[in-house]
Short mmCIF file of C-alpha atoms and ligand atoms in Angstrom, two decimals:
data_model
loop_
_atom_site.label_atom_id
_atom_site.label_comp_id
_atom_site.label_asym_id
_atom_site.label_seq_id
_atom_site.Cartn_x
_atom_site.Cartn_y
_atom_site.Cartn_z
CA MET A 1 87.58 80.25 112.15
CA ARG A 2 90.72 79.96 110.07
CA LEU A 3 94.38 81.08 110.95
CA TYR A 4 97.48 80.94 108.58
CA ASP A 5 99.53 78.29 109.55
CA THR A 6 103.29 78.77 108.87
CA CYS A 7 103.90 74.85 108.60
CA THR A 8 101.53 74.10 106.03
CA ARG A 9 101.65 77.52 104.48
CA ARG A 10 97.81 77.78 104.27
CA LYS A 11 94.97 78.71 106.61
CA GLN A 12 94.05 76.03 108.63
CA GLU A 13 90.38 75.45 110.27
CA LEU A 14 90.15 75.41 114.06
CA PRO A 15 87.77 72.89 115.66
CA PRO A 16 84.32 73.88 116.11
CA PRO A 17 83.28 75.47 119.48
CA PRO A 18 83.79 74.89 122.32
CA GLY A 19 87.28 73.45 121.06
CA PRO A 20 89.18 73.54 123.56
CA ILE A 21 91.68 75.82 121.84
CA ARG A 22 94.93 75.67 123.89
CA MET A 23 97.65 78.37 122.88
CA TYR A 24 101.12 78.98 123.66
CA PHE A 25 102.62 82.28 122.65
CA CYS A 26 106.41 82.69 122.97
CA GLY A 27 107.13 85.60 125.56
CA PRO A 28 110.09 87.66 126.18
CA THR A 29 113.79 86.94 127.20
CA VAL A 30 114.00 89.03 130.40
CA TYR A 31 117.04 91.14 130.51
CA THR A 32 115.89 94.80 129.76
CA ARG A 33 112.63 96.90 129.42
CA ALA A 34 110.77 95.09 126.79
CA HIS A 35 110.66 96.67 123.24
CA ILE A 36 107.35 97.56 121.86
CA GLY A 37 107.54 95.15 119.11
CA ASN A 38 107.69 92.62 121.93
CA ALA A 39 104.09 93.71 122.78
CA ARG A 40 102.71 92.39 119.37
CA PRO A 41 102.49 88.72 120.12
CA PHE A 42 101.22 89.28 123.69
CA VAL A 43 98.26 91.83 122.12
CA ILE A 44 97.69 89.40 119.43
CA GLY A 45 97.46 86.32 121.83
CA MET A 46 95.08 88.41 124.24
CA TRP A 47 92.71 89.55 121.49
CA LEU A 48 92.56 86.02 120.01
CA ARG A 49 91.69 84.66 123.32
CA ASN A 50 88.87 87.40 123.73
CA TRP A 51 87.44 86.72 120.37
CA LEU A 52 87.36 82.84 120.65
CA ARG A 53 85.87 83.06 124.12
CA GLU A 54 83.29 85.78 122.54
CA ARG A 55 82.45 82.91 120.18
CA GLY A 56 82.29 80.34 122.67
CA TYR A 57 85.49 78.64 122.76
CA ASP A 58 86.97 77.34 126.21
CA VAL A 59 90.63 78.84 125.70
CA THR A 60 93.65 78.78 127.38
CA LEU A 61 96.57 80.96 126.89
CA VAL A 62 100.22 80.40 128.15
CA HIS A 63 102.86 82.95 127.61
CA ASN A 64 106.33 82.15 128.86
CA ILE A 65 108.88 84.30 130.43
CA THR A 66 112.45 83.26 129.23
CA ASP A 67 114.58 84.05 132.57
CA ILE A 68 117.52 81.60 131.92
CA ASN A 69 119.37 82.66 128.71
CA ASP A 70 122.70 83.50 127.48
CA LYS A 71 121.34 87.23 126.85
CA ILE A 72 120.69 87.42 130.55
CA TYR A 73 124.21 86.13 131.77
CA ASP A 74 125.76 88.62 129.05
CA ALA A 75 123.99 91.58 130.39
CA ALA A 76 124.47 91.11 134.09
CA PRO A 77 127.70 88.84 134.77
CA GLY A 78 127.39 87.21 138.07
CA ALA A 79 123.93 88.73 138.87
CA SER A 80 121.80 87.29 135.95
CA ALA A 81 118.98 86.09 138.49
CA GLU A 82 118.31 89.58 139.78
CA LEU A 83 117.92 91.28 136.70
CA ALA A 84 115.94 88.52 135.25
CA GLU A 85 113.71 88.93 138.39
CA ARG A 86 113.67 92.77 137.84
CA ALA A 87 113.04 92.47 134.07
CA THR A 88 110.34 90.09 134.59
CA ALA A 89 108.46 92.68 136.91
CA TRP A 90 109.04 95.20 134.27
CA TYR A 91 107.26 93.12 131.66
CA LEU A 92 104.40 92.00 133.86
CA GLU A 93 103.88 95.92 134.68
CA ASP A 94 104.09 97.02 131.18
CA THR A 95 101.89 94.52 129.62
CA ARG A 96 99.23 94.88 132.46
CA ASP A 97 99.27 98.63 131.60
CA LEU A 98 98.11 97.79 128.04
CA GLY A 99 94.75 96.95 129.86
CA LEU A 100 94.07 93.72 128.20
CA GLY A 101 94.16 91.35 131.40
CA MET A 102 96.94 88.83 131.57
CA PRO A 103 97.29 85.36 130.01
CA ASP A 104 96.25 82.25 132.07
CA GLU A 105 99.61 81.04 132.79
CA LEU A 106 102.93 82.98 132.66
CA PRO A 107 105.56 80.15 133.24
CA LYS A 108 109.00 81.09 133.87
CA ALA A 109 111.86 78.57 132.76
CA SER A 110 113.58 78.47 136.15
CA ASP A 111 110.45 76.84 137.57
CA PHE A 112 110.62 74.15 135.20
CA VAL A 113 114.30 72.69 135.33
CA PRO A 114 113.61 69.32 136.93
CA GLN A 115 110.93 68.63 133.95
CA ILE A 116 113.65 69.78 131.37
CA VAL A 117 116.40 67.61 132.85
CA HIS A 118 113.67 64.69 132.67
CA PHE A 119 112.67 65.58 129.08
CA ILE A 120 116.63 65.71 127.76
CA ALA A 121 117.21 62.33 129.55
CA GLU A 122 114.53 60.72 127.49
CA LEU A 123 115.96 62.08 124.35
CA ILE A 124 119.40 60.94 125.19
CA ASP A 125 117.85 57.58 126.12
CA ARG A 126 116.11 57.12 122.67
CA GLY A 127 119.17 58.52 120.91
CA TYR A 128 118.14 61.82 119.95
CA ALA A 129 120.64 63.51 121.94
CA TYR A 130 124.08 63.16 123.20
CA ALA A 131 126.18 64.74 126.09
CA VAL A 132 129.81 66.06 125.28
CA ASP A 133 131.88 67.67 127.85
CA GLY A 134 128.81 68.75 129.99
CA ASP A 135 126.86 70.12 127.15
CA VAL A 136 123.83 68.21 125.44
CA TYR A 137 122.97 68.18 121.84
CA PHE A 138 119.97 67.41 119.80
CA ARG A 139 121.19 65.22 117.02
CA VAL A 140 119.47 66.74 113.77
CA ALA A 141 120.38 64.04 111.49
CA ARG A 142 118.12 61.64 113.57
CA TYR A 143 114.76 63.72 112.89
CA PRO A 144 114.19 63.67 109.20
CA GLU A 145 111.29 66.40 109.24
CA TYR A 146 113.90 68.90 110.28
CA GLY A 147 113.58 71.94 108.51
CA ARG A 148 110.06 71.60 107.28
CA LEU A 149 108.72 74.73 109.19
CA SER A 150 111.46 77.16 108.21
CA GLY A 151 111.48 75.63 104.61
CA GLN A 152 114.96 74.43 104.55
CA ARG A 153 116.35 70.98 103.24
CA LEU A 154 117.67 68.77 106.03
CA ASP A 155 121.30 68.76 104.06
CA GLN A 156 121.38 72.54 104.11
CA VAL A 157 120.28 73.54 107.41
CA GLU A 158 122.50 76.47 108.76
CA GLU A 159 124.93 76.06 111.56
CA GLN A 160 123.82 76.68 114.99
CA GLU A 161 125.96 77.37 118.04
CA PRO A 162 129.28 76.27 116.53
CA ASN A 163 131.44 73.94 118.95
CA PRO A 164 134.04 71.75 117.04
CA LEU A 165 133.10 68.86 119.70
CA LYS A 166 129.67 68.51 118.16
CA GLU A 167 128.97 65.53 115.93
CA ASP A 168 127.18 67.69 113.31
CA PRO A 169 127.45 71.28 112.88
CA ARG A 170 123.53 71.54 112.76
CA ASP A 171 123.04 70.07 116.11
CA PHE A 172 121.80 72.33 118.69
CA ALA A 173 122.16 72.56 122.67
CA LEU A 174 119.56 71.27 125.10
CA TRP A 175 122.06 71.83 128.10
CA LYS A 176 124.89 74.09 128.49
CA ALA A 177 127.50 73.41 131.08
CA ASN A 178 128.10 75.99 133.69
CA LYS A 179 130.83 78.43 132.68
CA PRO A 180 132.70 80.97 135.02
CA GLY A 181 130.72 84.18 135.59
CA GLU A 182 127.30 82.34 135.29
CA ASP A 183 125.59 82.63 138.78
CA THR A 184 122.89 80.18 138.16
CA TRP A 185 123.13 76.42 137.56
CA TRP A 186 121.26 73.19 138.31
CA ASP A 187 122.61 69.69 138.64
CA ALA A 188 121.81 67.04 136.17
CA PRO A 189 123.07 63.69 135.28
CA TRP A 190 125.56 64.92 132.58
CA GLY A 191 126.93 67.84 134.63
CA ARG A 192 126.16 71.02 136.25
CA GLY A 193 124.61 73.80 133.99
CA ARG A 194 121.48 75.06 132.69
CA PRO A 195 118.86 74.29 129.81
CA GLY A 196 119.25 75.82 126.27
CA TRP A 197 116.25 78.18 125.17
CA HIS A 198 114.57 75.89 122.95
CA ILE A 199 113.93 72.93 125.26
CA GLU A 200 112.54 75.48 127.78
CA CYS A 201 109.49 76.00 125.59
CA SER A 202 108.95 72.75 124.59
CA VAL A 203 108.86 71.58 128.02
CA MET A 204 106.66 74.63 129.44
CA ALA A 205 104.06 74.04 126.55
CA GLU A 206 103.63 70.29 127.23
CA GLU A 207 103.64 70.74 130.89
CA LEU A 208 100.97 73.16 130.95
CA LEU A 209 98.98 72.21 127.67
CA GLY A 210 99.78 68.72 127.44
CA PRO A 211 101.60 67.01 124.36
CA VAL A 212 99.22 68.16 121.61
CA PHE A 213 97.65 71.74 121.39
CA GLU A 214 96.03 73.83 118.85
CA ILE A 215 97.91 77.11 118.42
CA HIS A 216 101.63 78.07 118.85
CA GLY A 217 102.37 81.58 118.25
CA GLY A 218 105.36 84.01 118.33
CA GLY A 219 107.24 86.60 116.24
CA LEU A 220 108.38 85.71 112.79
CA ASP A 221 111.96 85.77 114.01
CA LEU A 222 111.47 82.83 115.99
CA VAL A 223 110.62 80.45 113.13
CA PHE A 224 114.27 79.33 112.86
CA PRO A 225 116.00 78.06 114.76
CA HIS A 226 113.83 78.37 118.08
CA HIS A 227 110.55 76.65 116.77
CA GLU A 228 112.17 74.45 114.20
CA ASN A 229 113.99 72.96 117.34
CA GLU A 230 110.81 73.01 119.55
CA ILE A 231 109.19 70.83 116.92
CA ALA A 232 112.14 68.53 116.60
CA GLN A 233 112.49 67.96 120.35
CA SER A 234 108.83 67.22 120.71
CA ARG A 235 108.06 65.17 117.91
CA ALA A 236 111.17 63.13 118.59
CA LEU A 237 109.40 61.56 121.60
CA GLY A 238 106.36 61.13 119.59
CA HIS A 239 104.42 64.12 121.06
CA GLU A 240 102.21 65.71 118.29
CA PHE A 241 103.06 69.35 119.57
CA ALA A 242 101.47 72.30 117.99
CA GLU A 243 98.88 71.87 115.24
CA ILE A 244 98.83 75.43 113.84
CA TRP A 245 101.93 77.81 113.78
CA THR A 246 100.93 81.60 113.89
CA HIS A 247 103.81 83.84 113.30
CA ASN A 248 103.17 87.76 113.60
CA GLY A 249 105.09 90.21 111.36
CA MET A 250 107.81 92.29 113.09
CA LEU A 251 107.40 95.70 113.79
CA GLN A 252 109.75 98.22 111.88
CA PHE A 253 110.73 101.76 112.51
CA THR A 254 110.77 103.89 109.16
CA GLY A 255 109.52 107.27 110.29
CA GLU A 256 112.26 109.87 110.12
CA LYS A 257 111.31 111.76 113.03
CA MET A 258 111.22 108.50 115.13
CA SER A 259 114.69 107.39 114.33
CA LYS A 260 116.36 111.04 114.87
CA SER A 261 114.52 111.46 118.18
CA ILE A 262 114.98 108.31 119.92
CA GLY A 263 116.77 105.87 117.77
CA ASN A 264 115.34 102.35 116.85
CA VAL A 265 114.48 101.21 120.25
CA THR A 266 111.03 102.25 121.88
CA THR A 267 110.03 100.29 124.78
CA ILE A 268 106.54 99.23 125.55
CA ARG A 269 106.61 101.78 128.63
CA GLU A 270 107.73 104.75 126.44
CA ALA A 271 105.10 104.07 123.99
CA LEU A 272 102.62 103.79 126.63
CA ASP A 273 103.87 106.94 128.34
CA GLU A 274 103.83 109.04 124.74
CA TRP A 275 100.60 107.72 123.28
CA GLY A 276 98.62 106.07 125.79
CA ARG A 277 97.36 102.35 125.81
CA GLU A 278 94.26 103.18 123.73
CA THR A 279 96.19 104.67 120.80
CA ALA A 280 98.71 101.82 121.13
CA LEU A 281 96.06 99.06 120.79
CA VAL A 282 94.65 100.96 117.87
CA PHE A 283 97.84 100.99 116.07
CA PHE A 284 98.11 97.34 116.25
CA LEU A 285 94.68 96.92 115.06
CA THR A 286 95.62 98.58 111.74
CA ALA A 287 97.74 95.90 110.54
CA HIS A 288 97.17 92.30 109.84
CA TRP A 289 98.73 90.34 112.72
CA SER A 290 101.01 88.13 110.20
CA LYS A 291 102.31 91.30 108.15
CA PRO A 292 105.09 93.92 109.44
CA ILE A 293 103.78 97.03 110.92
CA ASP A 294 105.46 100.35 110.96
CA TYR A 295 105.97 102.25 114.01
CA SER A 296 106.40 105.82 113.56
CA ASP A 297 104.92 109.20 114.79
CA GLU A 298 102.86 109.28 111.65
CA THR A 299 101.22 105.82 112.14
CA LEU A 300 100.83 106.64 115.85
CA ALA A 301 99.38 109.97 115.21
CA ALA A 302 97.06 108.06 112.76
CA ALA A 303 95.79 105.52 115.35
CA GLU A 304 95.13 108.42 117.45
CA ALA A 305 92.91 109.95 115.34
CA ARG A 306 91.03 107.01 114.65
CA ALA A 307 90.53 106.43 118.56
CA GLU A 308 89.39 110.08 118.73
CA GLY A 309 87.11 108.91 115.85
CA PHE A 310 85.47 106.18 117.93
CA ARG A 311 85.17 108.77 121.08
CA ASP A 312 83.36 111.02 118.85
CA VAL A 313 80.81 108.26 117.92
CA PHE A 314 79.79 108.08 121.57
CA ARG A 315 79.65 111.83 121.90
CA GLY A 316 76.78 111.62 119.13
CA PRO A 317 73.37 110.03 119.21
CA SER A 318 73.27 106.22 118.73
CA GLU A 319 71.84 105.10 115.58
CA PRO A 320 70.86 101.25 115.37
CA ALA A 321 72.83 99.19 112.86
CA ARG A 322 71.34 97.22 110.28
CA ASP A 323 71.00 93.30 110.76
CA GLY A 324 73.82 91.14 110.24
CA GLU A 325 76.31 93.78 111.01
CA TRP A 326 77.93 91.86 113.95
CA GLU A 327 78.22 88.89 111.75
CA ARG A 328 80.01 91.14 109.04
CA LEU A 329 82.59 91.83 111.63
CA ALA A 330 82.79 88.01 112.73
CA ALA A 331 83.43 87.06 109.25
CA ALA A 332 86.57 89.35 109.06
CA LEU A 333 87.83 87.90 112.08
CA GLU A 334 87.11 84.43 111.51
CA ASP A 335 89.03 84.63 108.20
CA ASP A 336 92.41 84.98 109.50
CA PHE A 337 91.68 87.32 112.20
CA ASN A 338 91.55 90.16 109.84
CA THR A 339 91.64 93.21 112.17
CA PRO A 340 92.29 95.92 109.52
CA ASP A 341 88.83 94.76 107.96
CA ALA A 342 87.39 94.48 111.38
CA LEU A 343 88.56 98.02 112.14
CA ALA A 344 87.09 99.36 108.86
CA ILE A 345 83.72 97.82 109.76
CA MET A 346 83.72 99.39 113.34
CA HIS A 347 84.55 102.60 111.90
CA SER A 348 81.21 102.52 110.08
CA TRP A 349 79.17 102.01 113.13
CA ARG A 350 77.04 104.66 115.06
CA ASP A 351 75.37 101.96 116.99
CA HIS A 352 76.61 102.50 120.36
CA ASP A 353 75.96 99.15 121.84
CA LEU A 354 77.23 97.16 118.99
CA LEU A 355 80.31 99.31 118.84
CA ARG A 356 81.01 99.03 122.60
CA ARG A 357 80.85 95.39 122.15
CA ALA A 358 83.53 95.03 119.40
CA LEU A 359 85.85 97.50 121.14
CA ASP A 360 85.56 95.52 124.26
CA VAL A 361 87.11 92.53 122.27
CA PHE A 362 90.17 94.57 121.76
CA GLY A 363 90.32 96.01 125.18
CA LEU A 364 88.82 99.34 123.96
CA ALA A 365 85.59 99.59 125.63
CA SER A 366 86.91 102.79 127.64
CA LEU A 367 86.68 104.47 124.22
CA ALA A 368 82.80 104.35 124.90
CA GLU A 369 82.80 106.04 128.28
CA SER A 370 81.69 109.22 128.31
CA GLU A 371 83.88 111.89 129.93
CA GLU A 372 82.00 114.35 132.05
CA ALA A 373 83.46 117.76 132.26
CA PRO A 374 83.81 119.31 135.80
CA ALA A 375 81.11 121.69 137.21
CA ASP A 376 83.50 125.04 136.90
CA VAL A 377 84.42 124.08 133.30
CA ARG A 378 80.71 123.62 132.12
CA GLU A 379 80.22 126.97 133.89
CA LEU A 380 82.61 128.62 131.73
CA ALA A 381 81.52 127.06 128.70
CA GLU A 382 77.80 128.19 129.45
CA ARG A 383 79.29 131.89 129.94
CA ARG A 384 81.24 131.38 126.55
CA GLN A 385 78.09 130.41 125.02
CA ALA A 386 76.28 133.40 126.46
CA ALA A 387 78.96 135.92 125.38
CA ARG A 388 78.80 134.78 121.86
CA GLU A 389 75.26 134.94 121.70
CA GLY A 390 75.41 138.37 123.15
CA GLY A 391 77.98 139.33 120.43
CA ASP A 392 81.11 139.69 122.85
CA PHE A 393 83.54 137.91 120.69
CA GLU A 394 86.25 138.86 122.82
CA GLU A 395 84.99 137.68 126.32
CA ALA A 396 84.11 134.34 124.44
CA ASP A 397 87.63 133.84 123.08
CA ARG A 398 88.90 134.61 126.53
CA LEU A 399 86.82 132.22 128.13
CA ARG A 400 87.95 129.78 125.24
CA VAL A 401 91.45 130.04 126.36
CA GLU A 402 90.52 129.50 130.03
CA ILE A 403 88.44 126.27 129.18
CA GLU A 404 91.40 124.78 127.47
CA ALA A 405 93.82 125.72 130.07
CA SER A 406 91.45 123.36 132.26
CA GLY A 407 92.14 120.52 129.61
CA TRP A 408 88.99 120.85 128.04
CA GLU A 409 87.68 122.06 124.35
CA ALA A 410 84.20 123.63 123.98
CA ARG A 411 83.03 122.31 120.59
CA ASP A 412 79.93 123.75 118.83
CA ALA A 413 76.81 121.38 118.80
CA ALA A 414 73.32 121.77 117.63
CA ASP A 415 71.95 122.17 121.08
CA GLY A 416 74.74 124.67 122.20
CA PHE A 417 78.05 123.23 123.00
CA GLN A 418 79.76 119.95 123.71
CA LEU A 419 82.75 119.72 126.24
CA VAL A 420 85.43 117.38 125.03
CA PRO A 421 88.71 116.39 126.74
CA LYS A 422 91.61 118.39 125.12
CA ARG A 423 94.13 115.80 123.57
ZN1 LIG B 501 109.66 80.03 122.78
#
């Protein structure tokens, strides 16, 4: 199994099964209902875990909740803790409704503050960090590898978090002193305050997976500064940290209709309400995880049609696949988890068992469940069939409308009719 690694800019081989494969995928900052784009790293992490388990790996997936962050203080001055708690519940509810199960661990930054304080103290002791006016900053100049992940030269690194008291404009915050209006704080040797965003992830990843782990994932927008800073903090203490960095492409909105109707923000909840979880998951399958993906009425309608195509396979007879078909699917997934290729292969199958097994990897086994029409709808369909056979097309048409009003569609089939839920 190979995955594209942002750090070395090439595909890297995973160790052979059973691994272990320890994965940390950066999760959301909780201050609002999560954007559908936030679902992408979650979905990719869960699929990857499913596939690796299918291949005999021992996998652990950690997905964090950033519940201490400037954005939360800004969104709810004086009441950030309540907002973070509410938005965490929304995120868990929305991702659970994707029907993929949940990650093995969902740590919250607020549960790890003592460990974060300890980590920062060690960085200060070793000369990698310094306190100034209650803040603590990482000394970027002390870590010569800085900039490797994001491809920046150390002497040209962009300024982060401007503050004239810093030794160097490139230095980034590990701890921020408590400010008026911030309702949460913790005590530390250098003063009352709260952790910076980057150190939260270094600490949660290492606390739950150890100082070295196989895969670190997250959106492409996290490469700099978030992940660059995670690497610097952890490697400064001699921890190897992540071996492979997988960054998923961003979700884009280009469909005109979409931007006219609801602007550029669609939440996971809205996407689920409008399209349903099966269509949303098939949509994510259509693009390679490392590439951008376009969210529009057109791309979602196309995903819905693909989902319906799979349902149709299960409405027809099963046709055994040729030997080696499963390995053909495996080859696509083991080469950088190529889901568009896997999807094309799955669309060529009429073998019910094989297709159900593949769909199950992506949380889509429900597409294989046959939907039984209720008895009264079956009776209407039988009467319609009889009317047609008797040449009473007016009555047949009236019954068709009645069947549709019950939420079903009668399709012509070789042995009479087939009832399919109307979508
Ligand atoms: Zn993170």
